[in-house]
mmCIF file with all atom_site columns, C-alpha atoms in Angstrom:
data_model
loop_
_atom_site.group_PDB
_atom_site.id
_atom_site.type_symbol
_atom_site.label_atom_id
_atom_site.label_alt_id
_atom_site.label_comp_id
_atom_site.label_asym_id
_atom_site.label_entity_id
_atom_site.label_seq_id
_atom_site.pdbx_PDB_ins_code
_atom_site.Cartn_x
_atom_site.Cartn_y
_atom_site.Cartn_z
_atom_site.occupancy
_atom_site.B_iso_or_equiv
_atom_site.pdbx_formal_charge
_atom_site.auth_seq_id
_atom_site.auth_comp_id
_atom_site.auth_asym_id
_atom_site.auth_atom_id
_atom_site.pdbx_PDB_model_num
ATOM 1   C CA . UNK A 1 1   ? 88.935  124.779 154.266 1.00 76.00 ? 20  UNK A CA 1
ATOM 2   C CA . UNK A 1 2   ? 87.368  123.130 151.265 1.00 84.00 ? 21  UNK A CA 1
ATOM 3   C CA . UNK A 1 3   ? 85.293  125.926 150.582 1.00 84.00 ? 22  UNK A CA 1
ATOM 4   C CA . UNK A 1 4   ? 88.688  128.424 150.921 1.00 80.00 ? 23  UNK A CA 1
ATOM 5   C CA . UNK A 1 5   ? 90.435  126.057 148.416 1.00 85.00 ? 24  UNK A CA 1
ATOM 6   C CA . UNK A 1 6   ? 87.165  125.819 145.998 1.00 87.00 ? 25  UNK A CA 1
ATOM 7   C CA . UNK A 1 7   ? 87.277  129.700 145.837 1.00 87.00 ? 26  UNK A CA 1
ATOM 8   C CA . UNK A 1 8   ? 91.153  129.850 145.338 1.00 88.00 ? 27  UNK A CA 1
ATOM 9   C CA . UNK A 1 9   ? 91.242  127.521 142.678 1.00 91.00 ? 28  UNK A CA 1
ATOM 10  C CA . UNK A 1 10  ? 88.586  129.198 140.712 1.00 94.00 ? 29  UNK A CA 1
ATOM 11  C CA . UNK A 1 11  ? 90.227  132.622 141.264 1.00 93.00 ? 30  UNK A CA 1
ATOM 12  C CA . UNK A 1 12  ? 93.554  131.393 140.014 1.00 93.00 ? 31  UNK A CA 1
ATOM 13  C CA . UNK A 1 13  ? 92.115  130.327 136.782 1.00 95.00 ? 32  UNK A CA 1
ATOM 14  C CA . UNK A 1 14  ? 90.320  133.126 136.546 1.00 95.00 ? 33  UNK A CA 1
ATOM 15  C CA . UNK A 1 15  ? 93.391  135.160 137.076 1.00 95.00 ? 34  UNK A CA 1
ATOM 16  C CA . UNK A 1 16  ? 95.003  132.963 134.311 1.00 95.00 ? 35  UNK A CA 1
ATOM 17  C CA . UNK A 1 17  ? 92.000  133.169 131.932 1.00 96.00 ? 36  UNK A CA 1
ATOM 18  C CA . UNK A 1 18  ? 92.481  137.063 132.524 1.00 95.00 ? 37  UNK A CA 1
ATOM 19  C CA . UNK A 1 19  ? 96.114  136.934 131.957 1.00 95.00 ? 38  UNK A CA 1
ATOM 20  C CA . UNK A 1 20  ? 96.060  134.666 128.502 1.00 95.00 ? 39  UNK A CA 1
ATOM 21  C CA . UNK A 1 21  ? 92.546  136.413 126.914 1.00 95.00 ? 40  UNK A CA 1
ATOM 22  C CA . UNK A 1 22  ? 93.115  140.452 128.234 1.00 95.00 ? 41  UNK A CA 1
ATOM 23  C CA . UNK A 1 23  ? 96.636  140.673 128.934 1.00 92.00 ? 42  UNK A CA 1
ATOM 24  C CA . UNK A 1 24  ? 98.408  138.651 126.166 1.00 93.00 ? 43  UNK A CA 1
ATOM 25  C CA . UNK A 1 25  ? 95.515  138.761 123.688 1.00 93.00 ? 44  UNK A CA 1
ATOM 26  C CA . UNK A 1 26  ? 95.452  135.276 123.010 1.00 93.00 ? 45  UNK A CA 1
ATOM 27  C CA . UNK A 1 27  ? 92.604  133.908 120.469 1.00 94.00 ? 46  UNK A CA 1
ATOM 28  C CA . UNK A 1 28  ? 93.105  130.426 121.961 1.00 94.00 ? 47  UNK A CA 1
ATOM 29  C CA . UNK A 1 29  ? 92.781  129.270 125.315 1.00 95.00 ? 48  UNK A CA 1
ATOM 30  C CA . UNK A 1 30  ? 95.665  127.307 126.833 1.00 95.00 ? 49  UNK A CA 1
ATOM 31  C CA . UNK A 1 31  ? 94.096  124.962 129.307 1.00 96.00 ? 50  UNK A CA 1
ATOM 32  C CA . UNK A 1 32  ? 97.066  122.686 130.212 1.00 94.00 ? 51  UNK A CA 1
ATOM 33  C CA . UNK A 1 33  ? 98.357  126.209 131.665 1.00 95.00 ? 52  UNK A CA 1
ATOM 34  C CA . UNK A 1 34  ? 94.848  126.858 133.197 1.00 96.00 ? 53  UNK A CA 1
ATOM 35  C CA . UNK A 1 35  ? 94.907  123.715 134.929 1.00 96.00 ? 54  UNK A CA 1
ATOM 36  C CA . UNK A 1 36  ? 98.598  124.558 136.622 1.00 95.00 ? 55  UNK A CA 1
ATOM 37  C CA . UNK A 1 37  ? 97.309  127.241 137.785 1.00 94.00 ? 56  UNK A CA 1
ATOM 38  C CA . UNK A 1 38  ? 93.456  125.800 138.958 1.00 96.00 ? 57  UNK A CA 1
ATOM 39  C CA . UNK A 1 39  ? 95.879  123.487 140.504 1.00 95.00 ? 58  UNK A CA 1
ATOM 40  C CA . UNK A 1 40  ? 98.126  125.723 141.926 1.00 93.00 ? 59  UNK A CA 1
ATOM 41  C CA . UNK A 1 41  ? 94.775  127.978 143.451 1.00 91.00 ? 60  UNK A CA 1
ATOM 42  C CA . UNK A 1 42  ? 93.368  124.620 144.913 1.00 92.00 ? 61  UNK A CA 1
ATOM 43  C CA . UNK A 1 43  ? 96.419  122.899 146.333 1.00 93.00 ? 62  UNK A CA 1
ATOM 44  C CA . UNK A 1 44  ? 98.875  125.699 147.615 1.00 92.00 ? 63  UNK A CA 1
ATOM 45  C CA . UNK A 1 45  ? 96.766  128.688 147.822 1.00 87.00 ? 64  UNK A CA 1
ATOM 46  C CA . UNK A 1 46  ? 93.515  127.510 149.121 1.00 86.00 ? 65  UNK A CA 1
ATOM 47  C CA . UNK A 1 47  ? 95.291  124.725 151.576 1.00 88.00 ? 66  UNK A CA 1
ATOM 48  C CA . UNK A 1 48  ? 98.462  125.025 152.314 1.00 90.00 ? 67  UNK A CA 1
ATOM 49  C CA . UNK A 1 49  ? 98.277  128.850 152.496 1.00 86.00 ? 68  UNK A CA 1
ATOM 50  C CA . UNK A 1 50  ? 94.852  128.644 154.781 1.00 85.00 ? 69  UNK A CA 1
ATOM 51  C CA . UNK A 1 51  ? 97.615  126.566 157.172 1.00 88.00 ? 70  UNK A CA 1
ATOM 52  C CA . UNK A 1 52  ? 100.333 129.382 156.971 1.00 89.00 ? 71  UNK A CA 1
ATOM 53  C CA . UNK A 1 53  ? 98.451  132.232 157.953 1.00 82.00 ? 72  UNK A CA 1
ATOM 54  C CA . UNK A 1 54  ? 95.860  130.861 159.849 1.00 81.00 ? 73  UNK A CA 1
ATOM 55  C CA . UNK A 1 55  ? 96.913  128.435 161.652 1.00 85.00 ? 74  UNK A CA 1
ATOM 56  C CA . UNK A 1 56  ? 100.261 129.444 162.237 1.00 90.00 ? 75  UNK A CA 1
ATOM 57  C CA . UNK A 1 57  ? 100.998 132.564 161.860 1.00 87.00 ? 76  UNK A CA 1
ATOM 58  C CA . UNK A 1 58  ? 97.448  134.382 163.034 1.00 81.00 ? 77  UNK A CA 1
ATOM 59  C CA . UNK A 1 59  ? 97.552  131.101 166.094 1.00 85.00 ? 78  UNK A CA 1
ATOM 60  C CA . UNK A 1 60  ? 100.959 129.889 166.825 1.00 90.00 ? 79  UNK A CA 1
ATOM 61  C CA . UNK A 1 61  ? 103.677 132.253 166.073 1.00 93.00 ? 80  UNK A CA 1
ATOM 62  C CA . UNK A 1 62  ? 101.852 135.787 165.948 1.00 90.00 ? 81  UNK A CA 1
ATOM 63  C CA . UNK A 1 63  ? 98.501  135.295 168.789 1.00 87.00 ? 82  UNK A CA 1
ATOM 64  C CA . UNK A 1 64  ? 98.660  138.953 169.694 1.00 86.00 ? 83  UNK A CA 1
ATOM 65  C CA . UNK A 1 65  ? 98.047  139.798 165.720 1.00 82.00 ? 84  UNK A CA 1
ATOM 66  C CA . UNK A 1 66  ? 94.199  140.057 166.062 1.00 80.00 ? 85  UNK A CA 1
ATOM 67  C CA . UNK A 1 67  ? 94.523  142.465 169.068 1.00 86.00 ? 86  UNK A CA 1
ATOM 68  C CA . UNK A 1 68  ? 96.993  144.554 167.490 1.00 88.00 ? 87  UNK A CA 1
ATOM 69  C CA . UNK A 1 69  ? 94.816  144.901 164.263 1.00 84.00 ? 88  UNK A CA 1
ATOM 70  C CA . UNK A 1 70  ? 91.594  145.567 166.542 1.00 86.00 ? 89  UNK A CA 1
ATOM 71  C CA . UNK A 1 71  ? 93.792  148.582 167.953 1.00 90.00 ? 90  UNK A CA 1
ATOM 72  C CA . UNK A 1 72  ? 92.799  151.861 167.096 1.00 90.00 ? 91  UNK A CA 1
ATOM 73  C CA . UNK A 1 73  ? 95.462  153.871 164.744 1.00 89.00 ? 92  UNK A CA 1
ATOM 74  C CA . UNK A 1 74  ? 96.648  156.262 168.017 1.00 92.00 ? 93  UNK A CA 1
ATOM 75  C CA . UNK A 1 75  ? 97.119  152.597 169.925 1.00 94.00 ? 94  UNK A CA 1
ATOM 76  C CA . UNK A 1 76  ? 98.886  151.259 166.646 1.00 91.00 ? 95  UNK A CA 1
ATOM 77  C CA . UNK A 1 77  ? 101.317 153.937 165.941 1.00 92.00 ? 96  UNK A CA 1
ATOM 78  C CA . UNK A 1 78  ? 102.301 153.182 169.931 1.00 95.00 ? 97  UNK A CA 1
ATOM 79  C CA . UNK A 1 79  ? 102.609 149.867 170.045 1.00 94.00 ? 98  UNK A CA 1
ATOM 80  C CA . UNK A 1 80  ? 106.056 149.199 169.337 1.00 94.00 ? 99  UNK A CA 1
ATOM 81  C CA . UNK A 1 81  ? 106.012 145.741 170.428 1.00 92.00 ? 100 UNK A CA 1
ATOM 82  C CA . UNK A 1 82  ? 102.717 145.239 167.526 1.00 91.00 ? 101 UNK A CA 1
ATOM 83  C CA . UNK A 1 83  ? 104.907 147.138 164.997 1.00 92.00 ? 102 UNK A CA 1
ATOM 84  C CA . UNK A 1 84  ? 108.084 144.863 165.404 1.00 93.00 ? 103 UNK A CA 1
ATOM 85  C CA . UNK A 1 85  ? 105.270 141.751 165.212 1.00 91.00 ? 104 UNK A CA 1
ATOM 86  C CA . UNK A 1 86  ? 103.857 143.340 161.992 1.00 90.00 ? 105 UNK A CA 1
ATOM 87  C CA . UNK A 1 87  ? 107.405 143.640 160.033 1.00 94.00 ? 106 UNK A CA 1
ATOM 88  C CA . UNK A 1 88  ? 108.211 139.553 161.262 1.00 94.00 ? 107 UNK A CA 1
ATOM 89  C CA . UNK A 1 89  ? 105.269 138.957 159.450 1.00 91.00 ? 108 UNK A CA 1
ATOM 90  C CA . UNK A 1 90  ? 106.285 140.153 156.231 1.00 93.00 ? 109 UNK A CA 1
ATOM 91  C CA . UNK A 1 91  ? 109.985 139.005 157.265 1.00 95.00 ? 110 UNK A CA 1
ATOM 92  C CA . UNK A 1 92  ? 108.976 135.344 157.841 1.00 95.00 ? 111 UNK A CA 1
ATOM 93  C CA . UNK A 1 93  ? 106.166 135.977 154.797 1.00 93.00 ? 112 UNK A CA 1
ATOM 94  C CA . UNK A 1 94  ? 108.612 137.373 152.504 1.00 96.00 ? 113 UNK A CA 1
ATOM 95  C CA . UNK A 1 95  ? 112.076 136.112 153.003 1.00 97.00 ? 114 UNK A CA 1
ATOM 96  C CA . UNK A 1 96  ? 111.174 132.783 154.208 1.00 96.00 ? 115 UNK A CA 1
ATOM 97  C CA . UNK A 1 97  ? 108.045 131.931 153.065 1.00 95.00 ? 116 UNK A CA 1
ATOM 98  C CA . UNK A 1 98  ? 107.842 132.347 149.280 1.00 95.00 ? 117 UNK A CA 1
ATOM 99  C CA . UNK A 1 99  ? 111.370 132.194 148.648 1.00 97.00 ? 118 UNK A CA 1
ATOM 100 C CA . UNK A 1 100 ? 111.980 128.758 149.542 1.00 97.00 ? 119 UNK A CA 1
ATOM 101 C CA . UNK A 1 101 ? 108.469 127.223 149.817 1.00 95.00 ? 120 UNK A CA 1
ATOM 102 C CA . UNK A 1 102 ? 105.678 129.180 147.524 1.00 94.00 ? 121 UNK A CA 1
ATOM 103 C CA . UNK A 1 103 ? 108.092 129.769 144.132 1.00 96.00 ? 122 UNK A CA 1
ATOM 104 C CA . UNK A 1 104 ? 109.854 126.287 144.359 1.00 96.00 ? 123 UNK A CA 1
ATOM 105 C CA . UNK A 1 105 ? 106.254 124.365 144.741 1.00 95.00 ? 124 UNK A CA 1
ATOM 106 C CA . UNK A 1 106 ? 104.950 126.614 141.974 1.00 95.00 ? 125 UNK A CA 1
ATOM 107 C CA . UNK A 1 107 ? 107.848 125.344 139.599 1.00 96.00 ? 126 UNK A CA 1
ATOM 108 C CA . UNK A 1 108 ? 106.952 121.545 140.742 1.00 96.00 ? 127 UNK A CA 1
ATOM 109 C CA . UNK A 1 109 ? 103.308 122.023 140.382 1.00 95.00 ? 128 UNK A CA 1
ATOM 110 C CA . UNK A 1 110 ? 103.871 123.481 136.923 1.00 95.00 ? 129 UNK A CA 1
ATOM 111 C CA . UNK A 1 111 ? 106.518 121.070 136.097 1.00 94.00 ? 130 UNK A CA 1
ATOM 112 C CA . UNK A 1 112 ? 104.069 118.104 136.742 1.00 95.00 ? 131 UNK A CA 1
ATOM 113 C CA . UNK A 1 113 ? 101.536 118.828 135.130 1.00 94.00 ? 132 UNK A CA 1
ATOM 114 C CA . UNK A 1 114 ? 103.452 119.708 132.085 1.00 93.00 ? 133 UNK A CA 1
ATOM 115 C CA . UNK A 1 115 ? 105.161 116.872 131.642 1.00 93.00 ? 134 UNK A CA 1
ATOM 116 C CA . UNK A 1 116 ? 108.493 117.570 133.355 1.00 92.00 ? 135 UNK A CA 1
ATOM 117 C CA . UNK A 1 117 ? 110.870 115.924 136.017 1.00 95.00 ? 136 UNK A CA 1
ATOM 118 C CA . UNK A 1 118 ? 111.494 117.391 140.068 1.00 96.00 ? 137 UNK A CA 1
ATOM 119 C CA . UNK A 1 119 ? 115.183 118.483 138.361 1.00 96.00 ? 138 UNK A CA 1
ATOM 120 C CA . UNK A 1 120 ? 113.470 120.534 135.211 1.00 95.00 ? 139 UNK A CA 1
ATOM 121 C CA . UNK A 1 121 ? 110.988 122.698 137.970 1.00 94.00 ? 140 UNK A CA 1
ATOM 122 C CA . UNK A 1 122 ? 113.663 123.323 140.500 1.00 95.00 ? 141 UNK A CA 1
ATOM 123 C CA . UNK A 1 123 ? 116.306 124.348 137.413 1.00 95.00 ? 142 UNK A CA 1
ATOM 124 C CA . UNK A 1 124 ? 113.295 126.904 136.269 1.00 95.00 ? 143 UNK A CA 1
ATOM 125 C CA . UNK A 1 125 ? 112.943 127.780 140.044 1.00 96.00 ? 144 UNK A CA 1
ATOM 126 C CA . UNK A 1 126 ? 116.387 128.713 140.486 1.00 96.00 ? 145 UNK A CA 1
ATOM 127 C CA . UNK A 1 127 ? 117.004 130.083 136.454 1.00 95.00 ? 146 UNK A CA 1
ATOM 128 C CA . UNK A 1 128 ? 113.850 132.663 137.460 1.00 95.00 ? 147 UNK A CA 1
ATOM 129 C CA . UNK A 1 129 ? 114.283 133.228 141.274 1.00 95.00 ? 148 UNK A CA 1
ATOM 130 C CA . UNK A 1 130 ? 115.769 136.728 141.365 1.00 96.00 ? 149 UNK A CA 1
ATOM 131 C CA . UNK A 1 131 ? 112.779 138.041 138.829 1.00 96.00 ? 150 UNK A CA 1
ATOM 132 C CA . UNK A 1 132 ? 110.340 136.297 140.657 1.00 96.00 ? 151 UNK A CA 1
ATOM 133 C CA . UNK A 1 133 ? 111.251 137.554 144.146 1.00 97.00 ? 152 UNK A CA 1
ATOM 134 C CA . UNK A 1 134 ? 111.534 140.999 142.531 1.00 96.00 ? 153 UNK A CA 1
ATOM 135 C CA . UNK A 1 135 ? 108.023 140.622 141.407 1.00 96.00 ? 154 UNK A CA 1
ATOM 136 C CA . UNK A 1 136 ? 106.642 139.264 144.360 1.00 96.00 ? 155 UNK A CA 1
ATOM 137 C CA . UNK A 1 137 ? 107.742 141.816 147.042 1.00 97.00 ? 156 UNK A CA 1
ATOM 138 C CA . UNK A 1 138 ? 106.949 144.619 144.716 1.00 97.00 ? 157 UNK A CA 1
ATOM 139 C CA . UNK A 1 139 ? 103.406 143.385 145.443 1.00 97.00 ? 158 UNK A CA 1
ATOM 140 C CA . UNK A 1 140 ? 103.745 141.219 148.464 1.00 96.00 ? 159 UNK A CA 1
ATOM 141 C CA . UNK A 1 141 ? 105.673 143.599 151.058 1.00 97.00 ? 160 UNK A CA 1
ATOM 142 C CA . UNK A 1 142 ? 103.103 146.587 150.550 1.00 96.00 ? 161 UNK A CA 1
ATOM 143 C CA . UNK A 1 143 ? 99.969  144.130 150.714 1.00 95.00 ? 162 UNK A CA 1
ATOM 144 C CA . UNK A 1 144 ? 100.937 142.489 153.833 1.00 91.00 ? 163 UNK A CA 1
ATOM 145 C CA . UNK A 1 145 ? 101.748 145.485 155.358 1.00 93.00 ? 164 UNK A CA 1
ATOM 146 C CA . UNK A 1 146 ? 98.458  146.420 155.299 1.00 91.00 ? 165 UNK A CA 1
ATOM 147 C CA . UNK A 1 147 ? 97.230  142.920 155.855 1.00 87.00 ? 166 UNK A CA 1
ATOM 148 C CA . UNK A 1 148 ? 99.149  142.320 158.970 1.00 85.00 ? 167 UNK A CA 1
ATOM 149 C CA . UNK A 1 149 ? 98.888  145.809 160.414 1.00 87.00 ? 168 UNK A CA 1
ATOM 150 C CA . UNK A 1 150 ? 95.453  146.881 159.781 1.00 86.00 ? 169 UNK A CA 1
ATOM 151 C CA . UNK A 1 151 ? 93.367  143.898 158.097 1.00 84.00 ? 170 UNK A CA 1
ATOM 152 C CA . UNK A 1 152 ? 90.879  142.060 160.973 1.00 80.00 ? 171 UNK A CA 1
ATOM 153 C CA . UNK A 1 153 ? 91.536  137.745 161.424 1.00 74.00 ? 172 UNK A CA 1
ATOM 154 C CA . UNK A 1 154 ? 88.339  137.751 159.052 1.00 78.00 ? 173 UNK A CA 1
ATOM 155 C CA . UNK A 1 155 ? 89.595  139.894 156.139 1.00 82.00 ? 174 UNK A CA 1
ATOM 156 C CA . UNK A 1 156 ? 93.121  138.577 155.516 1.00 75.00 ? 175 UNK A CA 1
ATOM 157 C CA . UNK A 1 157 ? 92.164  136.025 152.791 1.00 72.00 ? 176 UNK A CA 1
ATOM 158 C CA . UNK A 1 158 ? 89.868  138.213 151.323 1.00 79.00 ? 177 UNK A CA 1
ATOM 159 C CA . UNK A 1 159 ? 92.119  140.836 151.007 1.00 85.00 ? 178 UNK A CA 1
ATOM 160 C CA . UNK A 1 160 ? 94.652  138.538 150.110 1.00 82.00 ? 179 UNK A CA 1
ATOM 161 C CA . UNK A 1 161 ? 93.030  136.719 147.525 1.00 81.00 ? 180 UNK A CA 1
ATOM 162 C CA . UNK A 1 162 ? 91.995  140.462 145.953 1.00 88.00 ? 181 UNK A CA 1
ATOM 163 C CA . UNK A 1 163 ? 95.555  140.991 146.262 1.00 94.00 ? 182 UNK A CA 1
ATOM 164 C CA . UNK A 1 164 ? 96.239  137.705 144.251 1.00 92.00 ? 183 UNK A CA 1
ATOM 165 C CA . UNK A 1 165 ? 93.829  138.301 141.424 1.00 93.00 ? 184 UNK A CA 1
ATOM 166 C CA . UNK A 1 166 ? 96.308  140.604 140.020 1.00 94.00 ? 185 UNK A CA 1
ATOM 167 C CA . UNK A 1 167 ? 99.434  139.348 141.717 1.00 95.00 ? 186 UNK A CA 1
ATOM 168 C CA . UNK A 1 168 ? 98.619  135.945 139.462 1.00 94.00 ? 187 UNK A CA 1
ATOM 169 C CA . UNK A 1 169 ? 97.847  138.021 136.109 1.00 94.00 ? 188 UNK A CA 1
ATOM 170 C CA . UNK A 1 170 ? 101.202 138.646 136.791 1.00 95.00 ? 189 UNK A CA 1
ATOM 171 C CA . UNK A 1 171 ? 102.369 135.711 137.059 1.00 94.00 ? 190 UNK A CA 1
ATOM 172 C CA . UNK A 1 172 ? 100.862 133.801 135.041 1.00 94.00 ? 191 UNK A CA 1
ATOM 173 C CA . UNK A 1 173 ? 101.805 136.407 132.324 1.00 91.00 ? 192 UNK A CA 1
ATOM 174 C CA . UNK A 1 174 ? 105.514 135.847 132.926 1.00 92.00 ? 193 UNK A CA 1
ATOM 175 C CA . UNK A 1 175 ? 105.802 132.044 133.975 1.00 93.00 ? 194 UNK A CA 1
ATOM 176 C CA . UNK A 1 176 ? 102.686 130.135 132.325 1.00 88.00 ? 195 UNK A CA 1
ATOM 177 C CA . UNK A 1 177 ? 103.535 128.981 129.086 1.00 85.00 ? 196 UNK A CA 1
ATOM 178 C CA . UNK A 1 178 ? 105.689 126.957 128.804 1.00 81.00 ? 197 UNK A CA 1
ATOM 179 C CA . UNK A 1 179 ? 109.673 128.017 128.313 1.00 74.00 ? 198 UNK A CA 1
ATOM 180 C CA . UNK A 1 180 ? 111.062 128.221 125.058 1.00 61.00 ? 199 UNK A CA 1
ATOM 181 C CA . UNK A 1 181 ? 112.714 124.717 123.979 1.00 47.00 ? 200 UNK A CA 1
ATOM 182 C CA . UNK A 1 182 ? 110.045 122.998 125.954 1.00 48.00 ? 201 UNK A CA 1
ATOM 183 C CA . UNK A 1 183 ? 107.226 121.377 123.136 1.00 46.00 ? 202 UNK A CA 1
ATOM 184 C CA . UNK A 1 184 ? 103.496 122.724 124.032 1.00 44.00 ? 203 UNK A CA 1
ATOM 185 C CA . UNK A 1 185 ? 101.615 120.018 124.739 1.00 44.00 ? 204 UNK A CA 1
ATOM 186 C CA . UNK A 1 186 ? 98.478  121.530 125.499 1.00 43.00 ? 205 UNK A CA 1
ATOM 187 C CA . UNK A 1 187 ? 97.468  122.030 121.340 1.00 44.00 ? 206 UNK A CA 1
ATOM 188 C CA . UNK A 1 188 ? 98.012  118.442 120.744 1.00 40.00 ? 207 UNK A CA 1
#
């Protein structure tokens, strides 16, 4: 677990570092927003994530998923039963999941660390939610998909956190700095 959260916090950055020097062009580093989203890789990612589709959904709620993904593609396409498990997956991934737990910790993370209140980061939460969410199953529902349906118990944070490389450009593209009206605190 502390190795899983080590990794995902450096890949977050590193996503970030991507987004701010490639994407945006940026000459200048902004490492109050690298350290929301180190944080964000270390805390929610690497832990609370490892929980969520390890422990619970690969152990508790979903135990037939490794046999289902060992299945051969003839047993797969029969397995109706795997199938339905597959799309509650995504469901409970998608419309459950980061709706109401990944996006509004994001906003509290990134709220604390820049300076803000509980109130500001669930205002931004709610003010960005429906271009978030758009965002996020663009990439999400595809991925996991594939990650619940044909990914072994071994590969799914790999191939999640390959996923998430980009997925976190993204983001960090469209959320990181801070929102206009808000004072930058990271060049003082």
């Amino acid at each position: 677990l502390i190795f899983g959260m080590g990794i995902s916090a450096i890949k977050t950055s590193g996503s970030d570092l991507m987004a701010q020097k490639v994407w945006e062009g940026r000459q200048d580093i902004d490492f109050r927003r690298n350290f929301v989203f180190f944080t964000w890789g270390l805390l929610y990612l690497g832990g609370v994530q490892y929980w969520i589709y390890v422990k619970l959904f690969a152990r508790r709620l979903f135990p037939n998923a490794a046999s289902f993904v060992a299945k051969p593609w003839r047993e797969k396409l029969a397995d109706r039963a795997g199938q339905r498990q597959v799309l509650a997956q995504v469901g409970l991934d998608q419309f459950v999941h980061h709706p109401f737990f990944l996006f509004p910790a994001f906003y509290q993370v990134k709220e604390f660390i820049e300076g803000g209140t509980p109130a500001e980061g669930f205002r931004k939460f709610r003010q960005n939610q429906i271009e978030d969410l758009k965002l996020c199953w663009s990439v999400w529902i595809p991925a996991f998909l594939v990650n619940f349906s044909v990914c072994p118990l071994w590969m799914r944070v790999p191939f999640v956190a390959a996923v998430s490389f980009g997925f976190t450009i993204a983001l960090s593209s469209l959320r990181g700095a801070p929102e206009k009206g808000q004072e930058d605190k990271s060049k003082v």
